[in-house]
Amino acid sequence: MLWPGFLGRSIPDWLRRELDAGLAGAVLFAHNLHDTAGRGAPTLAAEFAAYSAATRPLLVGIDEEGGNVTRVDAALGSTLPGAAQLGFVDDLAATEAVGEQLADRSRAVGANVVLGPVADVNTDPRNPVIGVRSFGADPELVSRHAVAQLRGIQRAGAAACVKHFPGHGDTHLDSHHAMPELTISLDELERMHLPPFRAAIAAGVAAVMTAHIIVPEWGAAPATLNPIALGRLRELGFEGVIITDALDMAAVRESVGAGPGAVQALRAGADLLCISNPTNLGAAAVADQDVRDFREVQQAIFAAIDDGTLDVAIVERAADRVRRLAVSLDEAPSNTRMPLDTRRVAREAITVDAEIPALPGSRSVLDVRGRSTLAVDSDADYVERALAAGGRVLRGNAAVPGDGQLVVIVDAVGAPGPQRDRVENIAAIRPDAVVVDTGMPGEPLPLPTLHTRAASRLAAEVASELLESGAGA
């Protein structure tokens, strides 16, 4: 029932020993798939495939959403549309085709569980962690696109895992860094945020991922550790695998700790415990951070079984669900694929506020976005490069260039805040500048703005083409 991340671009010895002892599998991150030069690791898929063939089926997970969140294409940026683009265009066939492609790309690197689609209804424009990862703010829209995408994923031979139950869309904190709280009534939760999960369950989704968010009317524990929350998920008719969001995220790590959190999650009804991305600690991470994170959780579970606070029957029930899912994925997937014009979707997802003048050739780019959430997992900035078209890139509080073509990149202007204030200041200095908004749109800005609804290579390249020729509102 344990699902660790690991360091390295091949299966390390400690992980192989744990797999031999019955470990469920592992979760892949960008550092497992690419070296510092962005080169891929084709051997990892072969290693997992060989191990599964020789012993037993494994579950190998990956966060592959398209748009902003990609592990497979983290070095160069995703070339698949993200949820906000798909929701805006509202072409269910395209969303289903993207699901197929997400599964194909995940399986090519050795993963058979796609941690998506995102079923969160993004109703808070301040949301720092969901935003364009959501199909939209309407539960019916999100429901139909979540179902379309999960169908594509599962038809192509991977398990889909909708996330983040009971809905991370009405929060203004990032659970990677803090503990969000849903300050809404249960009636609103049921009406606005649970419909996509109900629809996904009815469509046969294989797995559901929990959110580290508190619903006060369900008690003080976050949903991942809360038997009322996970009981509600079972009441909706879900009989598949409940997967926790990563236990090393601050919402759990800095409240109860990853080890005690793992025990509480199992007692609450979780089946598969996503332990960590060992690079999340940044410079504080040590060479064996992956082993340390794993042992912390593993030893806490052993201790809880020994002292009677965790019934072994709970462990066996969870492990049985995990095994059944792994075995079900050993079947051959469908080889038929739906047509998909990714550039058409990206172009139709772009809207323009005011006339965008033509900016041919290279441009100066001033990127005033804040730090990205840990969910994005990329050190490269393909968005800046694509929009600059060979020009210079400036970041943060850099001085505003006094001449030349200027593009300002933002991603948090859907509500009042520092980025909107910065754009207003830039407009006073450079009224000829153009804004490219990679987040969710809000009230019009004082500069002509192009809204891409994604911070991906695909979205940036299509936006750059529009800047080259200009675009009307």
XYZ file of C-alpha atoms in Angstrom, residues 129 164 168 174-180 209-212 224 244-258 274-277 280 373-375:
38
model
C -2.565 25.497 -6.859
C -8.510 16.047 -5.344
C -9.616 21.730 -4.000
C -1.611 25.651 -1.614
C -1.552 22.388 0.380
C 2.061 21.863 -0.728
C 2.896 24.751 1.617
C -0.010 25.093 4.086
C -3.293 23.547 5.273
C -6.243 24.910 3.253
C -6.912 10.956 -4.915
C -7.679 12.766 -1.669
C -6.985 16.397 -0.843
C -5.153 17.703 2.211
C -6.839 12.547 3.540
C -3.575 9.925 -0.785
C -1.982 13.073 -2.072
C 1.707 13.117 -1.131
C 2.288 12.757 2.598
C 5.402 14.955 2.464
C 3.306 18.010 1.557
C 3.362 20.657 4.275
C -0.340 20.274 5.049
C 0.438 16.822 6.525
C 4.170 16.965 7.236
C 3.982 20.121 9.337
C 0.754 19.222 11.156
C 0.876 15.559 12.195
C 3.971 14.334 10.334
C 4.223 11.931 7.386
C 1.708 8.423 -1.945
C 4.768 9.126 0.172
C 6.905 11.808 -1.421
C 8.774 13.532 -4.162
C 10.663 18.708 -2.736
C 3.551 25.345 -7.128
C 5.549 22.176 -6.476
C 2.947 20.358 -8.578
